[in-house]
PDB file of C-alpha atoms in Angstrom:
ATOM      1  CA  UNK A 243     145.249 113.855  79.793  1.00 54.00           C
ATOM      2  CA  UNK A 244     142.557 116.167  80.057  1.00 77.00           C
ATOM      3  CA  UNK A 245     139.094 114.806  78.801  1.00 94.00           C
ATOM      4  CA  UNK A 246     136.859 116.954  76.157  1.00 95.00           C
ATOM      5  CA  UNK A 247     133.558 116.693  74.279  1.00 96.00           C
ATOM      6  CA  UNK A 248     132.964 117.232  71.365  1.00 97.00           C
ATOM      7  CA  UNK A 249     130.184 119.575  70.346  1.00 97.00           C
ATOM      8  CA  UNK A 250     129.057 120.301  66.895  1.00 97.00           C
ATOM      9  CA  UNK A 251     127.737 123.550  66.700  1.00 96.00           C
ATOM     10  CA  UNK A 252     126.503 124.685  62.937  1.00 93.00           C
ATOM     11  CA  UNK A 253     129.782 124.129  60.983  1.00 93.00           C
ATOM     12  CA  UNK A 254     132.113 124.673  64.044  1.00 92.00           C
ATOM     13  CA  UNK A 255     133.407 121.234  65.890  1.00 95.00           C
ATOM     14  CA  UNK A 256     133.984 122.615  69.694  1.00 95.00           C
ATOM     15  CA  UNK A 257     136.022 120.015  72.142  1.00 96.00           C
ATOM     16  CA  UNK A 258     134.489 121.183  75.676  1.00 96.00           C
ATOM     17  CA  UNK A 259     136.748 120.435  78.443  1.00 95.00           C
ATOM     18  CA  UNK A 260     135.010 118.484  80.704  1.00 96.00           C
ATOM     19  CA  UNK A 261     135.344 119.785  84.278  1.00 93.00           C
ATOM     20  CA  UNK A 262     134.167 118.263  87.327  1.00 90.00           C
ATOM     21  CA  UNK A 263     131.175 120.360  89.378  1.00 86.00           C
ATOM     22  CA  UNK A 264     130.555 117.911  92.081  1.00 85.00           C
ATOM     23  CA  UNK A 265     130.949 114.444  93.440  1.00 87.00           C
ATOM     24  CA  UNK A 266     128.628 112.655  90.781  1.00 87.00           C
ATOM     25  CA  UNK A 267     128.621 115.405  88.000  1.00 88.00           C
ATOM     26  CA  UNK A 268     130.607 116.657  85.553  1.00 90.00           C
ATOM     27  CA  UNK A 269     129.631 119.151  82.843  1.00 92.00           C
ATOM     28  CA  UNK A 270     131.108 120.160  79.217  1.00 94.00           C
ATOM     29  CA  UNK A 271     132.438 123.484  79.919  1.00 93.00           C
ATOM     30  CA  UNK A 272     131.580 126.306  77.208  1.00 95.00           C
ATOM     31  CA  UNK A 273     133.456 129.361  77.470  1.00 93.00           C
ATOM     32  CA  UNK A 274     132.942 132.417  74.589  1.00 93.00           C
ATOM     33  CA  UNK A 275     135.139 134.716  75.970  1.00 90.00           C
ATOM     34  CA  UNK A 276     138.427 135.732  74.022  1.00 89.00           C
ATOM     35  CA  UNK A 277     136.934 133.553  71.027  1.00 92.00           C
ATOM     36  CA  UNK A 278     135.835 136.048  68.587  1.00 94.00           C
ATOM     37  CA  UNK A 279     135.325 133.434  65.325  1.00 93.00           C
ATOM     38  CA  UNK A 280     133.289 131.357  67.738  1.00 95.00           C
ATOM     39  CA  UNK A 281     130.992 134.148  69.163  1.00 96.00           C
ATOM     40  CA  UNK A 282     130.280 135.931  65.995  1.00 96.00           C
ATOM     41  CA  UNK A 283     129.622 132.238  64.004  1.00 97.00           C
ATOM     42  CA  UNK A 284     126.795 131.599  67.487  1.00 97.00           C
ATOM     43  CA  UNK A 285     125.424 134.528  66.924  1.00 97.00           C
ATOM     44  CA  UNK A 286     124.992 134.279  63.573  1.00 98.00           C
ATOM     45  CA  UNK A 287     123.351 130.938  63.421  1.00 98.00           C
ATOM     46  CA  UNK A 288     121.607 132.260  66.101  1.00 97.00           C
ATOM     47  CA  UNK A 289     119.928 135.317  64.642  1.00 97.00           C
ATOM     48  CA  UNK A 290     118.879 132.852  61.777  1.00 97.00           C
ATOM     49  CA  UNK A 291     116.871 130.702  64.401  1.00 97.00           C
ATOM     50  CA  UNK A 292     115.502 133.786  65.911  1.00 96.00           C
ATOM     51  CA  UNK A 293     114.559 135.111  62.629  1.00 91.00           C
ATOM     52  CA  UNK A 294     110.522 135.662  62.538  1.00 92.00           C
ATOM     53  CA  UNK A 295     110.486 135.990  66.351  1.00 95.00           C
ATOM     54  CA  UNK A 296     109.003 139.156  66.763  1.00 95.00           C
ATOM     55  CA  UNK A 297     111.101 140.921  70.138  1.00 97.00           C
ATOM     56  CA  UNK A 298     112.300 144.507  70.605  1.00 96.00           C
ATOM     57  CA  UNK A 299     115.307 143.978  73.004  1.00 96.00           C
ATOM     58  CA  UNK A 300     117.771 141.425  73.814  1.00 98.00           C
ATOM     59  CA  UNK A 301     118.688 140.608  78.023  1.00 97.00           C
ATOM     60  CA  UNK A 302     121.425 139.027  78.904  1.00 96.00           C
ATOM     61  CA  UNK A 303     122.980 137.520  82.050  1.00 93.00           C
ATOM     62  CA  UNK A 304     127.042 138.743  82.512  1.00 87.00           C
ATOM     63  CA  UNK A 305     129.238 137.230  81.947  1.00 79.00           C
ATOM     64  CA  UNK A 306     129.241 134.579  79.123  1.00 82.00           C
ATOM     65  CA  UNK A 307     126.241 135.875  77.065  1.00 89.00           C
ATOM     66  CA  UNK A 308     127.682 139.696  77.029  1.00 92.00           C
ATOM     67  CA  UNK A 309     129.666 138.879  73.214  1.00 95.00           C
ATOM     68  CA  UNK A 310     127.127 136.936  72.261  1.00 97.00           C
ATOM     69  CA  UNK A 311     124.555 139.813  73.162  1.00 96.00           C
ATOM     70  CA  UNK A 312     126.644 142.249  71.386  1.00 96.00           C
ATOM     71  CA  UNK A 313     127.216 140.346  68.471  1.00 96.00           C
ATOM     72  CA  UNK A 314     123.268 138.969  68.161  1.00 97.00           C
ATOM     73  CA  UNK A 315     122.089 142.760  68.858  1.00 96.00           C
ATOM     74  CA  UNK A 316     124.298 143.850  65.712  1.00 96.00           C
ATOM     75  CA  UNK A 317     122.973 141.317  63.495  1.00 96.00           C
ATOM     76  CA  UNK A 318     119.671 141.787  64.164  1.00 96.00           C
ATOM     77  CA  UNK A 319     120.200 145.323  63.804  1.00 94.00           C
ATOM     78  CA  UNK A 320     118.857 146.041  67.359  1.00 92.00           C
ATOM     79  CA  UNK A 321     119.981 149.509  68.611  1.00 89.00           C
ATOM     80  CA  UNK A 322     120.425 147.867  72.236  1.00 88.00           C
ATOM     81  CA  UNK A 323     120.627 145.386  74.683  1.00 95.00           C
ATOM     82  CA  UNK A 324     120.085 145.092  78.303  1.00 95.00           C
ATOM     83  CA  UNK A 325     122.470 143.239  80.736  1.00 94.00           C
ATOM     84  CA  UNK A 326     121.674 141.701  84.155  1.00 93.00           C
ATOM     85  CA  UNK A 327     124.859 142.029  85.862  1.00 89.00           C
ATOM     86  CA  UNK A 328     126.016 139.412  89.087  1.00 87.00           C
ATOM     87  CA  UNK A 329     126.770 142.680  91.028  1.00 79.00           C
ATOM     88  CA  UNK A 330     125.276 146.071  92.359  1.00 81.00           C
ATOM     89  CA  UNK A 331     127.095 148.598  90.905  1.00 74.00           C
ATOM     90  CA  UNK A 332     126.887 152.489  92.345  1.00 72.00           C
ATOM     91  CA  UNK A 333     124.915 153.623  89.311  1.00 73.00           C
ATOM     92  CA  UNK A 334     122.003 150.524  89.882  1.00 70.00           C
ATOM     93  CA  UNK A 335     120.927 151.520  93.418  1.00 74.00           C
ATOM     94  CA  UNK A 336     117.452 152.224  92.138  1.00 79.00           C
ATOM     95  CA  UNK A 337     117.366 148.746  89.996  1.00 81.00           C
ATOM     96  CA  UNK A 338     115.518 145.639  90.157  1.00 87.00           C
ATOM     97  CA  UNK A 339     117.137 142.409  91.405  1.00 83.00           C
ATOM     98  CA  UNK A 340     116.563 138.121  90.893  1.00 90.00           C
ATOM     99  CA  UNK A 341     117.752 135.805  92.667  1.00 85.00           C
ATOM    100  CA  UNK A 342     119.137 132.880  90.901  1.00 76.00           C
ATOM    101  CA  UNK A 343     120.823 129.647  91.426  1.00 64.00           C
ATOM    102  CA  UNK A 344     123.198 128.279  88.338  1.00 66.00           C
ATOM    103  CA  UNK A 345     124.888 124.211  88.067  1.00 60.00           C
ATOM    104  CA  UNK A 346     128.472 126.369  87.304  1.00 60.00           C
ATOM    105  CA  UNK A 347     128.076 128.362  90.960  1.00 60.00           C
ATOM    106  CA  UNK A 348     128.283 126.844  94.480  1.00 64.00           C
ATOM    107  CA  UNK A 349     125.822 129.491  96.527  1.00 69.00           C
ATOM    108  CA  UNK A 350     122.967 131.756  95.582  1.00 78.00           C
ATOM    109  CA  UNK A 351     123.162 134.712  93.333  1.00 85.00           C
ATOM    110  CA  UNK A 352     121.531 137.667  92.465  1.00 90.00           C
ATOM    111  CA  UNK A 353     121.181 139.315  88.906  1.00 92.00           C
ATOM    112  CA  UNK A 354     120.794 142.995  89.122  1.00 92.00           C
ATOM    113  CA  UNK A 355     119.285 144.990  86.456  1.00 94.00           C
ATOM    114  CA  UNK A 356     119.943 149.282  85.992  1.00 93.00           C
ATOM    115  CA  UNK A 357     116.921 151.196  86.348  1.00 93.00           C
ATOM    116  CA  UNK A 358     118.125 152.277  82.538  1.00 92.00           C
ATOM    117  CA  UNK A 359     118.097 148.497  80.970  1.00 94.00           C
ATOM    118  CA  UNK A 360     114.565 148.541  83.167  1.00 95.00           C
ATOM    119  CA  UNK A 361     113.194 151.213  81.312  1.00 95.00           C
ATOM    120  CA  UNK A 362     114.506 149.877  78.390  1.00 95.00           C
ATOM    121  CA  UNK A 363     112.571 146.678  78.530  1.00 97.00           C
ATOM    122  CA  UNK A 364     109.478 148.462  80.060  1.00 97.00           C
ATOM    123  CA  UNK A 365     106.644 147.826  77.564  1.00 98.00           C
ATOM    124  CA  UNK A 366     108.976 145.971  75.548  1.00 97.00           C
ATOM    125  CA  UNK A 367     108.526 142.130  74.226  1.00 97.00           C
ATOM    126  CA  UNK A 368     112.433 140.358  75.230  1.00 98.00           C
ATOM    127  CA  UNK A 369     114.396 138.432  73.890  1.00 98.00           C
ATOM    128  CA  UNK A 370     116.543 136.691  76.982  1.00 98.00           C
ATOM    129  CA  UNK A 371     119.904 135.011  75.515  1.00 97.00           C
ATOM    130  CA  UNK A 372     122.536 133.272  77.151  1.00 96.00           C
ATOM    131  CA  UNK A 373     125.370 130.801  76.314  1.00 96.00           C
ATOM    132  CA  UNK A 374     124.132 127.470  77.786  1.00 96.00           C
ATOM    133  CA  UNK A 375     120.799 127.107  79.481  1.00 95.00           C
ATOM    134  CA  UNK A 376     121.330 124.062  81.747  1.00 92.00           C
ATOM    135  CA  UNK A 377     118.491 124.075  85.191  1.00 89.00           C
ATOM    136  CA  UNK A 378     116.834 127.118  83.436  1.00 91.00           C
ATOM    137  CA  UNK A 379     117.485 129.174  86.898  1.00 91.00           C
ATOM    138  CA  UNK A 380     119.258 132.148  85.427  1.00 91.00           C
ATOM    139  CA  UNK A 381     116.321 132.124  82.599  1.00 93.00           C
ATOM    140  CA  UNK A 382     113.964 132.112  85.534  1.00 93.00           C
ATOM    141  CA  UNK A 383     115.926 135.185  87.107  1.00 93.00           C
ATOM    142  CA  UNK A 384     115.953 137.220  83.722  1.00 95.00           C
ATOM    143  CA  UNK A 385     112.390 136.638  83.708  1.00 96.00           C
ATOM    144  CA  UNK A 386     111.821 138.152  86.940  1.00 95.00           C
ATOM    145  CA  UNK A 387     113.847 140.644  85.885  1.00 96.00           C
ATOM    146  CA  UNK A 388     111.888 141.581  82.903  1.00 98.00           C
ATOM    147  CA  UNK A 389     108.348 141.311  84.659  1.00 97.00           C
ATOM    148  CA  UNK A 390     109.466 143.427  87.330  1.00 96.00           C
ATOM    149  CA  UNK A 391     110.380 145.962  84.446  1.00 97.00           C
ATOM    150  CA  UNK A 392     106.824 145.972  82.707  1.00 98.00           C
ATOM    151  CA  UNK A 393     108.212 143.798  80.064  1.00 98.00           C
ATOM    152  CA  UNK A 394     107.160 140.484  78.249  1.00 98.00           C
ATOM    153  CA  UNK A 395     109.079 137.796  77.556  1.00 98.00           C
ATOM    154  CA  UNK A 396     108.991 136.933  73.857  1.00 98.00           C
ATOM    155  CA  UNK A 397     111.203 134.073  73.646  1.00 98.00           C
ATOM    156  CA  UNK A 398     114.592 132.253  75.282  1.00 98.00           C
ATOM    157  CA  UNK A 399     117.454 131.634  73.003  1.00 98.00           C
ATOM    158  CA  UNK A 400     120.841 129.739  74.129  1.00 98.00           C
ATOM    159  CA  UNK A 401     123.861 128.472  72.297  1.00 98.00           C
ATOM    160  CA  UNK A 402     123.686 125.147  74.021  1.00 98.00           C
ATOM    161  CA  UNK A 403     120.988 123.502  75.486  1.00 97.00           C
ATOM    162  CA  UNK A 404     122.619 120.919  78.491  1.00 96.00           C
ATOM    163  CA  UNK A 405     120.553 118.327  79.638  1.00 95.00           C
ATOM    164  CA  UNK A 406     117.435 118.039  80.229  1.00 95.00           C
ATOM    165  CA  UNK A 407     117.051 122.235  78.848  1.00 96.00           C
ATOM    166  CA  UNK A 408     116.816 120.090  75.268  1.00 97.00           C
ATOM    167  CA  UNK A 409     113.852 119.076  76.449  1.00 97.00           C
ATOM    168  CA  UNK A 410     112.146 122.125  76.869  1.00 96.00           C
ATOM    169  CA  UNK A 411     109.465 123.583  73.881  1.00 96.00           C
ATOM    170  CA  UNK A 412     110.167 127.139  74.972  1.00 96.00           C
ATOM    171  CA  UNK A 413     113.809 127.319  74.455  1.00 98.00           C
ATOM    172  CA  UNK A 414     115.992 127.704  70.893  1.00 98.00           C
ATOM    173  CA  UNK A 415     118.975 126.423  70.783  1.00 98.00           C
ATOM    174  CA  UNK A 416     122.114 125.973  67.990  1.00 98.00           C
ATOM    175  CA  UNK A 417     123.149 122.210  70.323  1.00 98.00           C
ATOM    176  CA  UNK A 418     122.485 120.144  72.819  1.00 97.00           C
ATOM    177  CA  UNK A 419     124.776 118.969  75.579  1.00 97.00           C
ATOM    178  CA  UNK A 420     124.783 116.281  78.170  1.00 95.00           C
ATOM    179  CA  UNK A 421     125.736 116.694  81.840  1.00 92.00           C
ATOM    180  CA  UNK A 422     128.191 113.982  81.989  1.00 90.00           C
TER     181      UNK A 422
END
C-alpha cells in the first residue's frame, strides 16, 4: 500500500504520495501537471493572497510552477510572465543563469533565463511563484536571476510551504507541509 498525506489546500483535500528522497527523508510529493481543476483552484486562491501586492511580472521556475504561472498571470490580468527554464536552449545564448540546488534533485542545477524574460523583468518589481518552496534554493536562484536582470523582487508566493519554508515572513503560501 502506498502511503499519502493529506493536504488541505483552500477547499481542495490533496492525498500527496509520499515518496522517499533519501535514507532519513521522505517528502509529500505535489505534482500540478495534467491537473487542470487543481491548478486553476491554486491559482485562484493564490491571486487572492497576492491581492494588494503591488508587482508587474510573474517568474517562474519550469517545470511545476509553468500552469500555475499561466493560470496566476491570467487572473491577475498580467499580459506576461517570465520562465527560468532547467536548460540552455539555442535562442538563450545571450541569457543570464543561477545556480540552484532543490530537496527533489540529486546534483546541482542551473536556471537559465532568455535575454527576452530579462528584459522583461528589467526595471520591473517580480513576483517569483512556484509550487512548493521547501530549502528556498530555487527562490534564491530566481532571485539571482531577477537582480542580474535589473529587477526587484516584490514578493515570493508558493502553493505549499514544506518545512521549515512555513517559517519564513517573506513567503505566501495557500499550505504548509512537513518533510516526513
Amino acid at each position: 500500500m502506498n502511503k499519502t498525506y493529506p493536504v488541505k489546500i483552500g477547499d481542495i483535500t490533496e492525498n500527496l504520495p509520499v515518496l522517499k528522497i533519501s535514507d532519513g527523508m521522505s517528502i509529500a510529493f505535489f505534482n500540478l501537471h495534467g491537473n487542470v481543476a487543481l491548478t486553476e483552484r491554486c491559482a485562484a486562491l493564490l491571486a487572492d493572497r497576492l491581492e494588494g501586492k503591488t508587482f508587474d511580472v510573474i517568474l517562474t521556475a519550469e517545470s511545476k510552477g509553468l500552469q500555475l504561472a499561466h493560470c496566476l498571470a491570467r487572473n491577475l490580468s498580467h499580459p506576461f510572465y517570465a520562465v527560468a527554464r532547467k536548460s540552455k536552449k539555442l535562442y538563450m545564448q545571450d541569457g543570464l543563469s543561477a545556480r540552484v540546488k532543490s530537496i527533489t534533485t540529486e546534483n546541482m542545477q542551473t536556471l537559465y533565463l532568455s535575454a527576452h524574460d530579462a528584459e522583461l523583468i528589467k526595471g520591473r518589481r517580480v513576483a517569483l511563484v512556484d509550487d512548493v518552496v521547501s530549502t528556498g534554493g530555487s527562490l534564491s536562484a530566481m532571485q539571482s536571476l531577477v537582480e542580474q536582470a535589473g529587477g526587484e523582487v516584490a514578493v515570493n508566493a508558493a502553493v505549499l510551504a514544506e518545512g521549515a519554508a512555513a517559517e519564513r515572513r517573506d513567503l505566501i503560501y495557500l499550505a504548509a507541509i512537513p518533510v516526513l
